[in-house]
Tab-separated table of C-alpha atoms in Angstrom:
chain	number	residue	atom	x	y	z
A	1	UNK	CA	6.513	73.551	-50.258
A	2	UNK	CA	6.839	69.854	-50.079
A	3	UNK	CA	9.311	68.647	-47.885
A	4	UNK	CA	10.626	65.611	-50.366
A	5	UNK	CA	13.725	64.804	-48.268
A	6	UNK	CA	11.674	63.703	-45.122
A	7	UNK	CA	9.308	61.877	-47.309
A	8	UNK	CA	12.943	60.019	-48.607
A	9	UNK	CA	14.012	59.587	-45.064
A	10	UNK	CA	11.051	58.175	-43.664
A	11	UNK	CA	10.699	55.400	-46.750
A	12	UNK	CA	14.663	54.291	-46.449
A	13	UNK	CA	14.019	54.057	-42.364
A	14	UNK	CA	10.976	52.151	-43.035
A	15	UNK	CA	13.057	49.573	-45.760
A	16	UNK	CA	16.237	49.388	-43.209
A	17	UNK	CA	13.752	48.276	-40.099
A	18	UNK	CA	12.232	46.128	-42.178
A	19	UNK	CA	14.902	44.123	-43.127
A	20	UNK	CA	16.708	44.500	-39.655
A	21	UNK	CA	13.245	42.809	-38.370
A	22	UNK	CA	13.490	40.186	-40.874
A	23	UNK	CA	17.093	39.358	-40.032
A	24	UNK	CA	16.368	39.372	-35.980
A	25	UNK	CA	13.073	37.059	-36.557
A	26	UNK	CA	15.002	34.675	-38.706
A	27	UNK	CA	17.866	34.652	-35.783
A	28	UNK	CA	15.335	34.297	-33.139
A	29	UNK	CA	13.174	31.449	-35.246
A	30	UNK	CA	16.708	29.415	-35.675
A	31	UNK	CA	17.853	30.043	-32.375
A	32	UNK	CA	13.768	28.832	-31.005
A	33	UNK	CA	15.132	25.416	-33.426
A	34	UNK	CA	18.233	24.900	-31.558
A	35	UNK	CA	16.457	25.640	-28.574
A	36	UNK	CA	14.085	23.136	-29.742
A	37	UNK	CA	15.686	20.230	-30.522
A	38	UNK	CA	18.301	20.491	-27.718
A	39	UNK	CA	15.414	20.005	-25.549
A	40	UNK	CA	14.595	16.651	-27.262
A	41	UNK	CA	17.770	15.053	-25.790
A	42	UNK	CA	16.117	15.945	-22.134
A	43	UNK	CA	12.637	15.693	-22.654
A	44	UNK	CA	11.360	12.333	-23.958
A	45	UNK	CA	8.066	12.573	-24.444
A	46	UNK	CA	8.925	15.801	-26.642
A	47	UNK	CA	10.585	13.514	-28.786
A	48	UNK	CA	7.440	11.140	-29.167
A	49	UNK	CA	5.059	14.403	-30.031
A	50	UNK	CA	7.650	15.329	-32.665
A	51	UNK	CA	7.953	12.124	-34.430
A	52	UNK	CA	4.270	11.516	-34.521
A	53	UNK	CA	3.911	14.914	-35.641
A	54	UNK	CA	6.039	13.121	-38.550
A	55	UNK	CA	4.327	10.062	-38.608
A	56	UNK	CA	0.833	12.275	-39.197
A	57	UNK	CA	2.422	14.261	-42.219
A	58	UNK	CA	1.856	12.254	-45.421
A	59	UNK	CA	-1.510	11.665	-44.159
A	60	UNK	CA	-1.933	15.208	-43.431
A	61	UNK	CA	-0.305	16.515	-46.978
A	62	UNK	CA	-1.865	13.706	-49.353
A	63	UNK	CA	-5.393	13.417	-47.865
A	64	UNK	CA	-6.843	16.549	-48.264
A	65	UNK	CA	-5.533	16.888	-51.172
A	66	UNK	CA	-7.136	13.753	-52.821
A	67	UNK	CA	-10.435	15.028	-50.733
A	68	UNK	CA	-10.446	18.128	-53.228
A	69	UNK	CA	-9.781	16.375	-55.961
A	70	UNK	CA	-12.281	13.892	-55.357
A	71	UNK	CA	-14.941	16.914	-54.968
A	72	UNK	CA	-13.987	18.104	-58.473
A	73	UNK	CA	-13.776	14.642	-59.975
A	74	UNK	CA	-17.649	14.276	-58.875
A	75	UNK	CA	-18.722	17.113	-61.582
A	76	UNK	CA	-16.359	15.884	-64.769
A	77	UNK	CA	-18.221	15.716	-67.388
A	78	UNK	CA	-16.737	12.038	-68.895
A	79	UNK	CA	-18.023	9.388	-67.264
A	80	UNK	CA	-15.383	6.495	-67.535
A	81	UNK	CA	-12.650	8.725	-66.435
A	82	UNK	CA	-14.670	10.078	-63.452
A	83	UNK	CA	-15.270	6.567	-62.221
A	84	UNK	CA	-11.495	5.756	-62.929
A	85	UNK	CA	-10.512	8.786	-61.056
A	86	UNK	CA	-13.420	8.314	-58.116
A	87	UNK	CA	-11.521	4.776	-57.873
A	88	UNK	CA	-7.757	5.478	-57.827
A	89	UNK	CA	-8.578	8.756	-55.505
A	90	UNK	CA	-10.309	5.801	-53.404
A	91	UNK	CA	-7.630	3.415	-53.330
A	92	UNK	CA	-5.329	6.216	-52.593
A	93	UNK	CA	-6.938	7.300	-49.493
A	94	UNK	CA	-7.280	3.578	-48.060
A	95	UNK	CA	-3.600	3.214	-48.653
A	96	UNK	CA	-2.718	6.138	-46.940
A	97	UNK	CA	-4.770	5.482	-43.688
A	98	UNK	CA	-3.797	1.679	-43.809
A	99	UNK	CA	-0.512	2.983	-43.642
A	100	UNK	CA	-0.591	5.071	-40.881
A	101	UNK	CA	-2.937	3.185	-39.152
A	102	UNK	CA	0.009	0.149	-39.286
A	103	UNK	CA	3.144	2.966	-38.443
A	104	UNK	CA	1.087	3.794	-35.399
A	105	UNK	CA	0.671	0.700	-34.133
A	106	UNK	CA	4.804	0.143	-35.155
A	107	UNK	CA	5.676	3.119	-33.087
A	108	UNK	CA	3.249	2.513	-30.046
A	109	UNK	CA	4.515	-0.927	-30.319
A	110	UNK	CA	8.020	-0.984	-30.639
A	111	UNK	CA	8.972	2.902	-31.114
A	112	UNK	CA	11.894	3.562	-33.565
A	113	UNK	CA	12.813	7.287	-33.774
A	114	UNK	CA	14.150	6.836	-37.953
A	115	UNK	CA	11.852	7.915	-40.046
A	116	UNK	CA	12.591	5.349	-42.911
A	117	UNK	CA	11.847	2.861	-41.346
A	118	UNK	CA	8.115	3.419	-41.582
A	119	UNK	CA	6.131	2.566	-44.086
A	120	UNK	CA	4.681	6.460	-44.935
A	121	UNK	CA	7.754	7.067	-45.964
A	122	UNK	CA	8.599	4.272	-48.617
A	123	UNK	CA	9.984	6.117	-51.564
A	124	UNK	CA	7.972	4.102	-53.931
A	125	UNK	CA	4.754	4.588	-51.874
A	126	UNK	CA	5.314	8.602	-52.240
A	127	UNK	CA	6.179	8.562	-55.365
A	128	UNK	CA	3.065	6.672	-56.486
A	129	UNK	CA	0.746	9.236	-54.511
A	130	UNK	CA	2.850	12.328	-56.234
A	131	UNK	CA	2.500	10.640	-59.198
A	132	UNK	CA	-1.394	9.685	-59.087
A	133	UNK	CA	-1.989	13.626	-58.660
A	134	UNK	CA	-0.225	14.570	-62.013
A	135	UNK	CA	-1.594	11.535	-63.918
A	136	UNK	CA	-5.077	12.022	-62.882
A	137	UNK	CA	-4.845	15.734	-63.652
A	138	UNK	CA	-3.642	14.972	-66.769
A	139	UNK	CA	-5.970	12.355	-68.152
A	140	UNK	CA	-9.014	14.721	-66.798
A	141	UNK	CA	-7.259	17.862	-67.960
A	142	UNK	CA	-7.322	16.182	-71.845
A	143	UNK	CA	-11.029	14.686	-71.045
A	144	UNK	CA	-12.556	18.118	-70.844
A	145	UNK	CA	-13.946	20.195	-73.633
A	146	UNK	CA	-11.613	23.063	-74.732
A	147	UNK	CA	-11.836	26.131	-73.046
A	148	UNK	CA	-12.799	29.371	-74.927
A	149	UNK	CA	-10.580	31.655	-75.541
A	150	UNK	CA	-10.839	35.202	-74.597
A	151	UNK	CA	-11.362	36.614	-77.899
A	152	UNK	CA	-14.121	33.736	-78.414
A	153	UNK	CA	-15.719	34.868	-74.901
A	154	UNK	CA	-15.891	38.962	-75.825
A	155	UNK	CA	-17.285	38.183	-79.520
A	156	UNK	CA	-13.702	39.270	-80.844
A	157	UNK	CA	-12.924	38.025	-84.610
């Protein structure tokens, strides 16, 4: 005879560790933070790692995304809006490493430890990359040929 009560036991001690686990390695993870960032009051050149760390991130987020996009755009089939694409995915990648090119030189220069103050983080200059993904998409999303549906693809009527 099955023994169904140990097979009960053994899931709900598996579900409470779990979620004891979880709880302990998001205490541990916040209390690392605190850890952290108290240390960046002591250690200075902790503080320079973290904000170019910062500096770095737009670049780090937007580029490689515009990279795979710019692979894709390469095998649309409409020509004008491939070369319209190739050129704002262009322009968009300058932009981003003129601008952090020119916040490095600011912060090697003349550090300031406020983010806002850097160019890579101009509201309107985000927006405008956010806003050049969905566009793009958009424009070559209504270029392309309609897909087939799945009832056209298995011969369905």
């Amino acid at each position: 005879m099955v023994d169904h009560n140990g097979k009960y036991l053994r899931l709900f001690g598996t579900i409470f560790f779990t979620v004891i686990g979880f709880l302990l390695a998001i205490v541990l993870l916040l209390l690392g933070f605190r850890f952290l960032f108290g240390l960046l009051n002591y250690v200075p050149w902790l503080l320079y790692i973290y904000m170019l760390c910062f500096l770095f991130l737009p670049a780090a987020l937007f580029v490689p995304a515009y990279l795979v996009y710019f692979k894709r755009t390469l095998t649309h089939p409409n020509k004008p809006v491939r070369w319209f694409s190739l050129a704002v995915f262009s322009i968009a990648i300058a932009a981003l490493l003129f601008f952090l090119t020119k916040d490095l030189f600011r912060f090697f220069n003349h550090p300031d430890f406020e983010i806002w103050n850097y160019s890579s983080y101009d509201k309107i200059f985000l927006v405008v990359n956010v806003a050049c993904f969905f566009i793009i998409g958009v424009i070559q999303a209504l270029t392309t040929e309609k897909e087939k549906d799945w009832h056209e693809r298995s011969g369905i009527k």
